[in-house]
Short mmCIF file of C-alpha atoms and ligand atoms in Angstrom, two decimals:
data_model
loop_
_atom_site.label_atom_id
_atom_site.label_comp_id
_atom_site.label_asym_id
_atom_site.label_seq_id
_atom_site.Cartn_x
_atom_site.Cartn_y
_atom_site.Cartn_z
CA UNK A 1059 0.08 0.06 0.35
CA UNK A 1060 1.93 3.12 -1.12
CA UNK A 1061 -0.08 5.63 0.53
CA UNK A 1062 0.05 3.89 3.90
CA UNK A 1063 1.56 6.46 6.64
CA UNK A 1064 1.99 3.87 8.90
CA UNK A 1065 3.52 0.09 7.86
CA UNK A 1066 4.69 -2.61 10.02
CA UNK A 1067 6.05 -5.83 8.87
CA UNK A 1068 6.18 -8.70 10.75
CA UNK A 1069 7.22 -7.24 13.79
CA UNK A 1070 8.23 -9.32 16.90
CA UNK A 1071 9.34 -8.07 20.31
CA UNK A 1072 10.25 -9.58 23.39
CA UNK A 1073 10.77 -8.49 26.80
CA UNK A 1074 13.48 -10.85 27.78
CA UNK A 1075 12.10 -14.26 27.08
CA UNK A 1076 8.61 -12.98 26.88
CA UNK A 1077 7.11 -12.31 23.51
CA UNK A 1078 4.97 -9.42 23.60
CA UNK A 1079 4.20 -8.91 20.06
CA UNK A 1080 4.09 -11.79 17.47
CA UNK A 1081 4.25 -11.36 13.75
CA UNK A 1082 2.54 -7.97 13.71
CA UNK A 1083 1.21 -6.65 10.19
CA UNK A 1084 -0.71 -3.36 10.13
CA UNK A 1085 -0.74 -0.24 7.64
CA UNK A 1086 -2.70 2.56 8.48
CA UNK A 1087 -3.80 4.83 5.62
CA UNK A 1088 -3.40 8.58 5.86
CA UNK A 1089 -6.56 10.16 8.20
CA UNK A 1090 -7.68 6.96 9.08
CA UNK A 1091 -8.95 6.13 12.90
CA UNK A 1092 -8.19 2.96 14.22
CA UNK A 1093 -9.32 1.71 17.83
CA UNK A 1094 -7.05 -1.11 19.00
CA UNK A 1095 -8.95 -3.20 21.73
CA UNK A 1096 -7.99 -6.38 23.93
CA UNK A 1097 -7.60 -7.85 27.12
CA UNK A 1098 -5.34 -6.56 29.46
CA UNK A 1099 -1.62 -7.56 28.93
CA UNK A 1100 -2.40 -8.03 25.31
CA UNK A 1101 0.83 -5.85 24.11
CA UNK A 1102 -1.89 -3.07 23.02
CA UNK A 1103 0.16 -0.16 24.77
CA UNK A 1104 3.53 -1.86 23.21
CA UNK A 1105 2.19 -1.99 19.62
CA UNK A 1106 1.62 1.55 19.30
CA UNK A 1107 4.96 2.43 21.62
CA UNK A 1108 6.67 0.55 18.78
CA UNK A 1109 5.13 3.26 16.35
CA UNK A 1110 7.17 6.41 18.51
CA UNK A 1111 10.14 4.25 18.91
CA UNK A 1112 9.27 4.76 22.67
CA UNK A 1113 9.85 0.79 22.72
CA UNK A 1114 12.20 -1.05 20.23
CA UNK A 1115 11.21 -3.68 18.18
CA UNK A 1116 13.70 -6.79 17.55
CA UNK A 1117 12.54 -8.36 14.13
CA UNK A 1118 10.57 -6.71 11.11
CA UNK A 1119 10.07 -3.43 9.67
CA UNK A 1120 7.97 -0.43 11.10
CA UNK A 1121 7.56 2.90 8.70
CA UNK A 1122 6.30 5.73 9.92
CA UNK A 1123 5.65 8.38 7.31
CA UNK A 1124 8.31 6.87 4.81
CA UNK A 1125 11.27 6.95 7.50
CA UNK A 1126 11.93 2.92 8.79
CA UNK A 1127 12.66 2.87 12.67
CA UNK A 1128 15.47 0.67 13.33
CA UNK A 1129 19.07 1.64 15.40
CA UNK A 1130 20.38 3.39 12.71
CA UNK A 1131 17.63 5.90 12.59
CA UNK A 1132 18.96 9.21 13.16
CA UNK A 1133 16.12 11.53 12.70
CA UNK A 1134 14.36 9.95 15.27
CA UNK A 1135 13.63 13.28 17.25
CA UNK A 1136 12.10 14.55 13.87
CA UNK A 1137 9.83 11.60 13.65
CA UNK A 1138 8.74 11.40 17.13
CA UNK A 1139 7.81 15.33 16.78
CA UNK A 1140 5.46 14.07 13.50
CA UNK A 1141 3.71 11.80 15.85
CA UNK A 1142 1.85 13.21 19.05
CA UNK A 1143 0.92 10.63 21.88
CA UNK A 1144 -1.15 10.72 24.70
CA UNK A 1145 -0.99 8.65 27.55
CA UNK A 1146 -3.13 6.96 30.20
CA UNK A 1147 -1.37 8.92 32.92
CA UNK A 1148 -1.64 12.36 31.21
CA UNK A 1149 2.00 12.60 31.72
CA UNK A 1150 2.08 16.55 32.29
CA UNK A 1151 4.98 18.17 33.25
CA UNK A 1152 4.09 19.29 36.83
CA UNK A 1153 6.52 21.87 37.10
CA UNK A 1154 5.26 23.86 34.54
CA UNK A 1155 1.87 25.65 33.63
CA UNK A 1156 -1.08 24.30 31.23
CA UNK A 1157 0.33 26.98 28.66
CA UNK A 1158 4.10 26.23 29.55
CA UNK A 1159 3.43 22.66 28.95
CA UNK A 1160 1.79 23.65 25.37
CA UNK A 1161 4.34 25.61 24.64
CA UNK A 1162 7.88 23.65 25.80
CA UNK A 1163 8.17 21.82 22.86
CA UNK A 1164 7.06 23.77 20.13
CA UNK A 1165 9.59 26.40 21.26
CA UNK A 1166 12.67 24.05 21.89
CA UNK A 1167 12.09 21.44 19.29
CA UNK A 1168 10.15 23.37 16.59
CA UNK A 1169 11.84 26.68 17.25
CA UNK A 1170 8.69 28.62 16.84
CA UNK A 1171 9.36 31.83 18.73
CA UNK A 1172 7.79 32.56 22.00
CA UNK A 1173 4.66 34.69 20.89
CA UNK A 1174 4.02 32.00 18.00
CA UNK A 1175 3.61 29.45 20.26
CA UNK A 1176 1.57 30.78 22.98
CA UNK A 1177 -0.75 31.95 20.05
CA UNK A 1178 -1.02 28.28 18.93
CA UNK A 1179 -1.01 26.97 22.49
CA UNK A 1180 -3.84 29.01 22.97
CA UNK A 1181 -5.64 27.94 20.31
CA UNK A 1182 -5.48 24.10 20.67
CA UNK A 1183 -6.28 24.86 24.21
CA UNK A 1184 -9.55 26.69 23.12
CA UNK A 1185 -10.49 23.52 20.74
CA UNK A 1186 -10.13 21.50 24.37
CA UNK A 1187 -12.00 24.12 25.86
CA UNK A 1188 -9.49 24.97 28.98
CA UNK A 1189 -8.07 28.40 27.75
CA UNK A 1190 -9.29 29.78 31.45
CA UNK A 1191 -7.17 27.33 32.78
CA UNK A 1192 -3.98 27.86 31.19
CA UNK A 1193 -2.01 29.69 33.54
CA UNK A 1194 -2.99 27.17 36.19
CA UNK A 1195 -0.34 23.78 37.00
CA UNK A 1196 -1.41 20.55 36.30
CA UNK A 1197 -1.78 19.53 39.73
CA UNK A 1198 -4.32 22.24 40.34
CA UNK A 1199 -6.71 20.58 37.27
CA UNK A 1200 -9.26 17.68 37.20
CA UNK A 1201 -8.08 14.54 35.47
CA UNK A 1202 -10.06 15.51 32.53
CA UNK A 1203 -8.97 18.58 32.08
CA UNK A 1204 -5.27 17.47 32.68
CA UNK A 1205 -6.04 14.72 29.70
CA UNK A 1206 -7.28 17.56 27.79
CA UNK A 1207 -4.18 19.73 28.08
CA UNK A 1208 -1.90 16.14 27.24
CA UNK A 1209 -3.92 16.33 23.88
CA UNK A 1210 -3.73 19.98 22.97
CA UNK A 1211 -0.01 19.73 24.30
CA UNK A 1212 0.56 17.25 21.59
CA UNK A 1213 -1.54 19.16 19.04
CA UNK A 1214 0.72 22.05 19.72
CA UNK A 1215 3.54 20.09 17.53
CA UNK A 1216 0.70 19.78 14.81
CA UNK A 1217 1.59 16.21 14.48
CA UNK A 1218 0.45 14.27 11.02
CA UNK A 1219 -0.52 11.24 13.51
CA UNK A 1220 -1.74 10.83 16.72
CA UNK A 1221 -1.72 7.79 19.06
CA UNK A 1222 -3.77 7.55 22.36
CA UNK A 1223 -2.96 4.84 24.86
CA UNK A 1224 -6.30 4.51 26.86
CA UNK A 1225 -6.53 8.02 27.44
CA UNK A 1226 -10.03 7.68 29.86
CA UNK A 1227 -8.96 4.66 31.91
CA UNK A 1228 -7.78 6.73 34.69
CA UNK A 1229 -10.95 8.91 34.75
CA UNK A 1230 -14.35 9.18 36.57
CA UNK A 1231 -17.17 8.51 34.26
CA UNK A 1232 -18.14 11.89 34.44
CA UNK A 1233 -14.95 13.25 32.99
CA UNK A 1234 -14.70 10.66 30.01
CA UNK A 1235 -17.04 12.34 28.41
CA UNK A 1236 -15.25 15.54 27.89
CA UNK A 1237 -12.04 13.74 26.69
CA UNK A 1238 -13.86 11.69 24.39
CA UNK A 1239 -15.70 14.44 22.87
CA UNK A 1240 -12.33 16.45 22.54
CA UNK A 1241 -11.04 13.48 20.58
CA UNK A 1242 -14.33 13.00 18.56
CA UNK A 1243 -13.49 16.61 17.32
CA UNK A 1244 -10.02 15.81 16.16
CA UNK A 1245 -10.91 12.92 14.52
CA UNK A 1246 -14.04 14.66 12.39
CA UNK A 1247 -10.89 17.37 11.64
CA UNK A 1248 -9.40 14.47 9.88
CA UNK A 1249 -6.35 13.33 11.78
CA UNK A 1250 -4.96 9.99 11.57
CA UNK A 1251 -5.19 8.09 14.67
CA UNK A 1252 -4.46 5.07 16.28
CA UNK A 1253 -6.60 4.75 19.80
CA UNK A 1254 -6.40 2.43 22.19
CA UNK A 1255 -9.65 2.39 24.00
CA UNK A 1256 -12.25 0.18 25.59
CA UNK A 1257 -15.08 2.77 25.32
CA UNK A 1258 -16.99 0.79 22.14
CA UNK A 1259 -19.56 3.84 22.16
CA UNK A 1260 -16.27 6.09 20.64
CA UNK A 1261 -15.31 3.15 18.39
CA UNK A 1262 -18.64 3.06 16.56
CA UNK A 1263 -18.48 6.61 16.81
CA UNK A 1264 -15.37 7.62 14.67
CA UNK A 1265 -13.14 4.72 14.08
CA UNK A 1266 -12.68 3.14 10.22
CA UNK A 1267 -11.74 -0.06 11.93
CA UNK A 1268 -11.29 -1.73 14.79
CA UNK A 1269 -8.30 -4.36 15.52
CA UNK A 1270 -8.88 -6.90 18.35
CA UNK A 1271 -5.84 -8.20 20.04
CA UNK A 1272 -4.86 -10.98 22.47
CA UNK A 1273 -1.46 -12.56 23.45
CA UNK A 1274 0.42 -10.19 21.32
CA UNK A 1275 -1.06 -10.95 18.12
CA UNK A 1276 -3.65 -9.27 15.81
CA UNK A 1277 -6.43 -11.61 16.06
CA UNK A 1278 -8.86 -9.89 14.47
CA UNK A 1279 -9.27 -6.65 12.02
CA UNK A 1280 -12.42 -5.56 10.43
CA UNK A 1281 -14.64 -2.63 9.43
CA UNK A 1282 -15.95 -0.99 12.64
CA UNK A 1283 -19.88 -2.05 11.75
CA UNK A 1284 -18.41 -5.45 10.52
CA UNK A 1285 -16.80 -6.02 13.65
CA UNK A 1286 -19.63 -5.61 15.84
CA UNK A 1287 -22.00 -7.33 14.06
CA UNK A 1288 -20.13 -10.38 13.11
CA UNK A 1289 -17.22 -10.77 14.65
CA UNK A 1290 -15.39 -13.76 13.31
CA UNK A 1291 -13.12 -15.32 16.01
CA UNK A 1292 -14.54 -17.13 18.76
CA UNK A 1293 -11.85 -15.12 21.29
CA UNK A 1294 -13.52 -11.78 19.75
CA UNK A 1295 -17.01 -12.66 20.56
CA UNK A 1296 -16.04 -14.00 23.97
CA UNK A 1297 -14.21 -10.66 24.75
CA UNK A 1298 -17.23 -8.42 23.09
CA UNK A 1299 -19.77 -10.20 24.99
CA UNK A 1300 -17.96 -9.24 28.18
CA UNK A 1301 -17.34 -5.53 27.44
CA UNK A 1302 -20.44 -4.58 25.98
CA UNK B 193 28.41 44.28 27.14
CA UNK B 194 25.48 44.96 27.50
CA UNK B 195 24.01 41.72 26.16
CA UNK B 196 26.03 39.81 28.90
CA UNK B 197 23.61 41.20 31.47
CA UNK B 198 20.71 38.92 32.12
CA UNK B 199 17.20 39.96 31.67
CA UNK B 200 16.26 38.92 35.27
CA UNK B 201 18.93 40.59 37.39
CA UNK B 202 19.35 38.86 40.56
CA UNK B 203 20.86 40.06 44.13
CA UNK B 204 23.62 37.13 43.70
CA UNK B 205 25.29 38.54 40.63
CA UNK B 206 27.01 40.77 42.79
CA UNK B 207 29.24 38.21 44.12
CA UNK B 208 30.74 37.68 40.85
CA UNK B 209 32.05 41.15 41.12
CA UNK B 210 34.71 40.75 43.46
CA UNK B 211 35.83 37.10 41.47
CA UNK B 212 36.08 38.80 38.38
CA UNK B 213 38.12 42.07 39.74
CA UNK B 214 40.21 39.59 41.58
CA UNK B 215 41.20 37.72 38.53
CA UNK B 216 41.47 40.37 36.15
CA UNK B 217 43.57 42.44 38.46
CA UNK B 218 45.77 39.08 39.22
CA UNK B 219 46.30 37.56 35.54
CA UNK B 220 45.34 40.26 33.31
CA UNK B 221 46.67 43.45 34.65
CA UNK B 222 49.18 43.37 37.42
CA UNK B 223 50.53 39.69 36.97
CA UNK B 224 54.36 40.46 36.46
CA UNK B 225 54.01 43.71 38.52
CA UNK B 226 52.62 42.17 41.34
CA UNK B 227 55.19 38.91 41.15
CA UNK B 228 58.21 41.28 40.30
CA UNK B 229 57.50 44.25 43.13
CA UNK B 230 55.50 42.12 45.50
CA UNK B 231 53.57 45.28 45.98
CA UNK B 232 50.22 46.93 43.99
CA UNK B 233 49.26 50.07 45.40
CA UNK B 234 50.87 49.86 48.83
CA UNK B 235 49.15 46.33 49.29
CA UNK B 236 50.91 43.21 50.12
CA UNK B 237 50.74 40.15 48.34
CA UNK B 238 49.83 37.47 50.11
CA UNK B 239 50.55 34.00 49.13
CA UNK B 240 47.31 31.77 49.56
CA UNK B 241 49.52 29.68 51.56
CA UNK B 242 49.37 32.13 54.26
CA UNK B 243 45.45 33.02 53.69
CA UNK B 244 43.28 32.22 56.50
CA UNK B 245 40.60 32.36 59.24
CA UNK B 246 36.74 32.76 58.24
CA UNK B 247 37.36 34.20 54.77
CA UNK B 248 39.34 31.09 54.15
CA UNK B 249 36.29 29.20 55.32
CA UNK B 250 34.12 30.98 52.81
CA UNK B 251 36.26 30.64 49.89
CA UNK B 252 36.64 27.20 50.13
CA UNK B 253 33.38 26.37 51.12
CA UNK B 254 32.16 28.93 47.98
CA UNK B 255 34.06 27.30 45.65
CA UNK B 256 33.53 23.96 46.44
CA UNK B 257 30.19 24.41 46.34
CA UNK B 258 29.93 25.95 43.10
CA UNK B 259 32.12 23.56 41.44
CA UNK B 260 31.00 20.27 42.96
CA UNK B 261 27.29 20.64 41.86
CA UNK B 262 27.88 20.42 38.18
CA UNK B 263 30.37 17.89 38.35
CA UNK B 264 27.75 15.94 40.51
CA UNK B 265 25.27 16.30 38.08
CA UNK B 266 27.34 15.37 35.16
CA UNK B 267 28.29 11.95 37.29
CA UNK B 268 24.45 11.52 38.22
CA UNK B 269 23.39 11.64 34.38
CA UNK B 270 26.48 9.45 33.44
CA UNK B 271 25.64 6.95 36.19
CA UNK B 272 22.14 6.46 34.30
CA UNK B 273 23.81 6.65 30.79
CA UNK B 274 22.81 3.98 28.40
CA UNK B 275 26.55 3.99 26.95
CA UNK B 276 28.53 1.37 29.33
CA UNK B 277 31.69 3.63 29.19
CA UNK B 278 30.36 6.50 30.43
CA UNK B 279 28.33 4.60 32.92
CA UNK B 280 31.31 2.70 34.10
CA UNK B 281 33.50 5.63 34.40
CA UNK B 282 30.59 7.41 36.35
CA UNK B 283 30.30 4.62 38.71
CA UNK B 284 34.22 4.20 39.05
CA UNK B 285 34.45 7.66 39.74
CA UNK B 286 31.56 7.84 42.29
CA UNK B 287 32.33 4.81 44.05
CA UNK B 288 36.32 5.82 44.40
CA UNK B 289 35.85 9.35 45.82
CA UNK B 290 32.94 7.80 48.21
CA UNK B 291 35.46 5.09 49.64
CA UNK B 292 37.87 7.56 50.75
CA UNK B 293 38.29 9.69 53.75
CA UNK B 294 38.39 13.31 52.86
CA UNK B 295 41.58 14.08 55.22
CA UNK B 296 43.43 11.37 53.04
CA UNK B 297 42.32 12.86 50.03
CA UNK B 298 43.53 16.25 50.98
CA UNK B 299 46.81 14.89 52.07
CA UNK B 300 47.08 13.10 48.51
CA UNK B 301 46.34 16.40 46.83
CA UNK B 302 49.11 18.19 48.39
CA UNK B 303 51.93 15.66 48.97
CA UNK B 304 51.27 12.94 46.28
CA UNK B 305 49.68 14.90 43.45
CA UNK B 306 52.59 16.92 42.43
CA UNK B 307 54.81 14.38 42.05
CA UNK B 308 52.95 13.41 39.32
CA UNK B 309 52.95 16.74 37.62
CA UNK B 310 56.04 17.91 35.66
CA UNK B 311 58.62 19.82 37.33
CA UNK B 312 57.71 23.46 36.13
CA UNK B 313 54.20 22.81 36.54
CA UNK B 314 52.98 24.98 39.29
CA UNK B 315 49.55 24.62 40.80
CA UNK B 316 48.66 26.74 43.71
CA UNK B 317 48.21 24.96 47.00
CA UNK B 318 44.28 26.59 47.73
CA UNK B 319 43.17 25.66 44.36
CA UNK B 320 44.52 22.06 44.81
CA UNK B 321 42.68 21.76 47.76
CA UNK B 322 39.43 23.48 46.31
CA UNK B 323 39.84 20.66 43.28
CA UNK B 324 40.15 17.92 45.70
CA UNK B 325 36.98 18.88 48.04
CA UNK B 326 34.89 19.60 44.98
CA UNK B 327 35.30 15.94 43.20
CA UNK B 328 34.86 14.33 46.77
CA UNK B 329 31.60 16.04 47.70
CA UNK B 330 30.67 15.79 43.81
CA UNK B 331 30.45 12.04 44.22
CA UNK B 332 28.02 12.35 47.31
CA UNK B 333 25.90 15.33 45.33
CA UNK B 334 25.71 12.86 42.20
CA UNK B 335 24.29 10.17 44.32
CA UNK B 336 21.84 12.74 45.92
CA UNK B 337 20.75 13.69 42.53
CA UNK B 338 20.32 10.33 41.26
CA UNK B 339 18.00 9.61 43.83
CA UNK B 340 15.90 12.63 42.33
CA UNK B 341 16.11 11.31 39.05
CA UNK B 342 15.07 7.84 39.96
CA UNK B 343 12.06 9.16 41.74
CA UNK B 344 10.63 10.43 38.48
CA UNK B 345 7.89 8.62 36.90
CA UNK B 346 8.91 6.53 33.38
CA UNK B 347 5.86 8.72 32.02
CA UNK B 348 8.07 12.35 32.34
CA UNK B 349 10.61 10.27 30.22
CA UNK B 350 7.89 9.06 27.68
CA UNK B 351 5.85 12.33 27.64
CA UNK B 352 9.48 14.56 26.57
CA UNK B 353 10.33 11.82 24.02
CA UNK B 354 7.15 11.63 22.27
CA UNK B 355 7.44 15.35 21.92
CA UNK B 356 10.48 14.84 20.26
CA UNK B 357 13.15 15.86 22.28
CA UNK B 358 16.29 14.70 22.47
CA UNK B 359 18.48 13.45 25.21
CA UNK B 360 19.81 17.05 26.55
CA UNK B 361 16.65 19.16 25.91
CA UNK B 362 14.86 16.39 27.72
CA UNK B 363 16.81 16.42 30.55
CA UNK B 364 17.44 20.12 30.99
CA UNK B 365 13.86 21.24 30.07
CA UNK B 366 11.56 18.20 31.99
CA UNK B 367 13.72 15.83 33.68
CA UNK B 368 16.55 18.11 35.54
CA UNK B 369 14.16 20.59 37.05
CA UNK B 370 11.70 18.32 38.72
CA UNK B 371 14.50 15.86 39.80
CA UNK B 372 16.57 18.98 41.76
CA UNK B 373 13.40 20.34 42.87
CA UNK B 374 13.00 17.05 44.55
CA UNK B 375 16.73 16.87 45.94
CA UNK B 376 16.89 20.27 47.16
CA UNK B 377 17.01 18.65 50.92
CA UNK B 378 19.43 16.24 50.24
CA UNK B 379 21.80 18.85 48.53
CA UNK B 380 21.64 21.16 51.41
CA UNK B 381 22.58 18.07 53.40
CA UNK B 382 25.69 17.93 51.52
CA UNK B 383 26.29 21.34 51.43
CA UNK B 384 26.36 21.95 55.21
CA UNK B 385 28.25 19.06 55.55
CA UNK B 386 30.74 20.49 52.99
CA UNK B 387 31.36 23.34 54.65
CA UNK B 388 31.64 21.60 57.95
CA UNK B 389 34.62 19.81 56.43
CA UNK B 390 36.45 22.63 56.00
CA UNK B 391 38.34 22.48 59.17
CA UNK B 392 40.13 19.53 57.45
CA UNK B 393 42.24 21.73 55.41
CA UNK B 394 44.52 21.72 58.25
CA UNK B 395 46.23 18.78 57.30
CA UNK B 396 47.60 20.60 54.43
CA UNK B 397 49.00 23.46 56.42
CA UNK B 398 45.54 25.67 55.72
CA UNK B 399 43.83 27.64 58.58
CA UNK B 400 40.91 28.45 58.45
CA UNK B 401 38.39 29.39 61.28
CA UNK B 402 38.95 26.59 63.45
CA UNK B 403 42.54 26.18 62.00
CA UNK B 404 43.91 29.71 63.31
CA UNK B 405 41.86 28.90 66.65
CA UNK B 406 44.05 26.05 67.36
CA UNK B 407 46.63 28.09 66.58
CA UNK B 408 45.81 31.04 68.88
CA UNK B 409 45.24 28.67 71.81
CA UNK B 410 48.78 28.22 71.92
CA UNK B 411 49.48 31.78 72.05
CA UNK B 412 50.42 32.20 75.62
CA UNK B 413 48.54 35.62 76.38
CA UNK B 414 45.30 33.63 75.29
CA UNK B 415 45.83 30.64 77.57
CA UNK B 416 42.59 29.04 79.06
CA UNK B 417 40.44 30.99 76.51
CA UNK B 418 40.28 27.89 74.28
CA UNK B 419 36.56 26.78 75.61
CA UNK B 420 35.55 30.23 74.64
CA UNK B 421 37.10 30.55 71.21
CA UNK B 422 35.81 26.55 70.19
CA UNK B 423 32.18 28.38 71.26
CA UNK B 424 32.64 31.61 69.30
CA UNK B 425 33.35 29.34 66.41
CA UNK B 426 30.66 27.12 66.60
CA UNK B 427 28.13 29.73 67.04
CA UNK B 428 29.55 31.04 63.75
CA UNK B 429 29.70 27.65 61.99
CA UNK B 430 25.86 27.28 63.02
CA UNK B 431 24.82 31.04 61.59
CA UNK B 432 26.67 30.04 58.61
CA UNK B 433 24.79 26.72 58.65
CA UNK B 434 21.48 27.54 59.78
CA UNK B 435 21.25 30.58 56.79
CA UNK B 436 22.02 27.77 54.23
CA UNK B 437 19.28 25.83 55.50
CA UNK B 438 16.89 28.85 55.85
CA UNK B 439 17.66 29.51 52.40
CA UNK B 440 17.24 25.85 50.93
CA UNK B 441 14.10 25.89 52.98
CA UNK B 442 12.95 28.70 51.18
CA UNK B 443 13.87 27.55 47.37
CA UNK B 444 11.76 24.44 48.58
CA UNK B 445 8.90 26.87 48.93
CA UNK B 446 9.64 28.90 45.75
CA UNK B 447 9.76 26.13 43.58
CA UNK B 448 6.91 24.03 45.13
CA UNK B 449 4.05 23.18 42.69
CA UNK B 450 0.90 21.06 43.27
CA UNK B 451 1.68 17.43 41.94
N1 ATP C 82 9.14 -3.11 30.39
C1 ATP C 82 8.48 -4.13 30.48
N2 ATP C 82 9.32 -5.46 30.51
C2 ATP C 82 9.25 -6.65 30.78
N3 ATP C 82 7.90 -6.90 30.50
C3 ATP C 82 6.61 -5.69 30.12
C4 ATP C 82 7.36 -4.37 29.80
N4 ATP C 82 6.31 -3.70 29.64
C5 ATP C 82 5.23 -4.57 29.23
N5 ATP C 82 5.41 -5.90 29.56
C6 ATP C 82 4.69 -6.99 29.60
O1 ATP C 82 4.13 -6.88 28.42
C7 ATP C 82 2.87 -7.45 28.08
C8 ATP C 82 1.84 -6.39 27.47
O2 ATP C 82 2.03 -5.49 27.80
P1 ATP C 82 1.27 -3.75 27.62
O3 ATP C 82 1.29 -3.21 28.55
O4 ATP C 82 1.58 -3.61 25.92
O5 ATP C 82 -0.17 -4.79 27.45
P2 ATP C 82 -1.62 -3.76 27.38
O6 ATP C 82 -2.33 -4.72 26.28
O7 ATP C 82 -1.48 -2.18 26.86
O8 ATP C 82 -2.44 -3.88 28.87
P3 ATP C 82 -3.37 -3.02 29.67
O9 ATP C 82 -4.58 -3.16 28.89
O10 ATP C 82 -2.94 -3.41 30.84
O11 ATP C 82 -2.67 -1.70 29.57
C9 ATP C 82 2.61 -7.58 29.54
O12 ATP C 82 2.17 -8.96 29.75
C10 ATP C 82 3.10 -6.86 30.36
O13 ATP C 82 3.76 -7.45 31.54
MG1 MG C 83 -1.75 -0.66 27.93
#
């Protein structure tokens, strides 16, 4: 597939003796939204962390926007700057204000002038509706607000791809919706997204395709409607019956 | 020169004035003259070996504090480096300096060290002592800072990397500001210990406050006043240390942010 922005070919990864990823093949086209689900420990986080090389794979090829990721990759920082990531634990920088969290990387990595970076940050904070919190510190915000700030922070780098690792699973139920809303808006704006989540409502609303993982393998990959209507493998059926 | 002046001018920059004056006077303007004449506008040239008393306590403490901190920081980073050479060098350095008593280090610096140098190479005794203490304390500072680095969750590294920061940007912008804030009490501890270790420089013949006192109490005129002298020295040390401890506490408060 020539226009695939992410390509994984026969990727295998081990933590010591333990094989986390087994023979992963995955292509993601530009502007597609993919939801990844599966039981705990199935390797979902590891899979998406390999895409920006927060984890290193031992076998196979991973290509992101035309750049192959391996130990010889010189411009890994440049590639990471184009791949935004949102974490389960938010991982905001607690010593910086919300605004500074958002401007830090644009100023130091992308070398934007401070003023421009701040304007950009305010625009992104506006989109996730926390402009009024811009001068507070992460510790003073609710979980939902922190996660929306984390989304804004990643967007300030104007990435081509966004990765989400269970962005709502550390949140109280009332806060989940506000974060999902921000993600839905982002999806509608045409961002390429890979989202690890158990929010099946979100998957049904925005995902083009759903991937089901178990024990380090991609068990099933299907169009969203197809995935929920006619899951093929028994393992998927069992999982869906438990989660829905 | 204007562009050397930092935007936020802080009071402590004034401390740099005497240092810059001293260095420029000694080395750039009057080097030949001071050596030749031994005099500079009526002031006698005093060899560092003859410096003494409270001013020496301050000089040694001040320079050691300034030098040991960055060295310790690099050692702490080195010890966590992914590159084996750097890591093993850092570990070796830290474990060596932590494993030897300060008094032997000082002794070595004045007796052994010059033996390894070329004949015509001269390094001031005070400078050697300051380097020795700085390296010694740097090993302790390194371990304190490493404790702070270890206390940061992995997510902070992940977040910084995912935003495209390389090793140095990640450490300077994200990791060190948080880690150093965490270790202010530990660093203050080490620094207080350093100040109170300065009397040990008597082994190389440098007499700071306590050294001077030991000398003075042998003076027949002051016989029997040793007690008063020691109490006085203790009070002075207490004031210095209390001021430092207060200052570190203020720093903690100043940089405190909600977690
Ligand atoms: N750094 C590591 N070292 C060793 N093993 C690891 C490491 N990280 C993850 N693992 C193991 O790899 C497996 C997959 O982990 P991963 O975090 O990718 O799962 P996950 O699908 O994201 O699970 P969850 O839904 O709980 O987040 C788990 O069994 C985990 O114990
Ligand atoms: Mg996970």
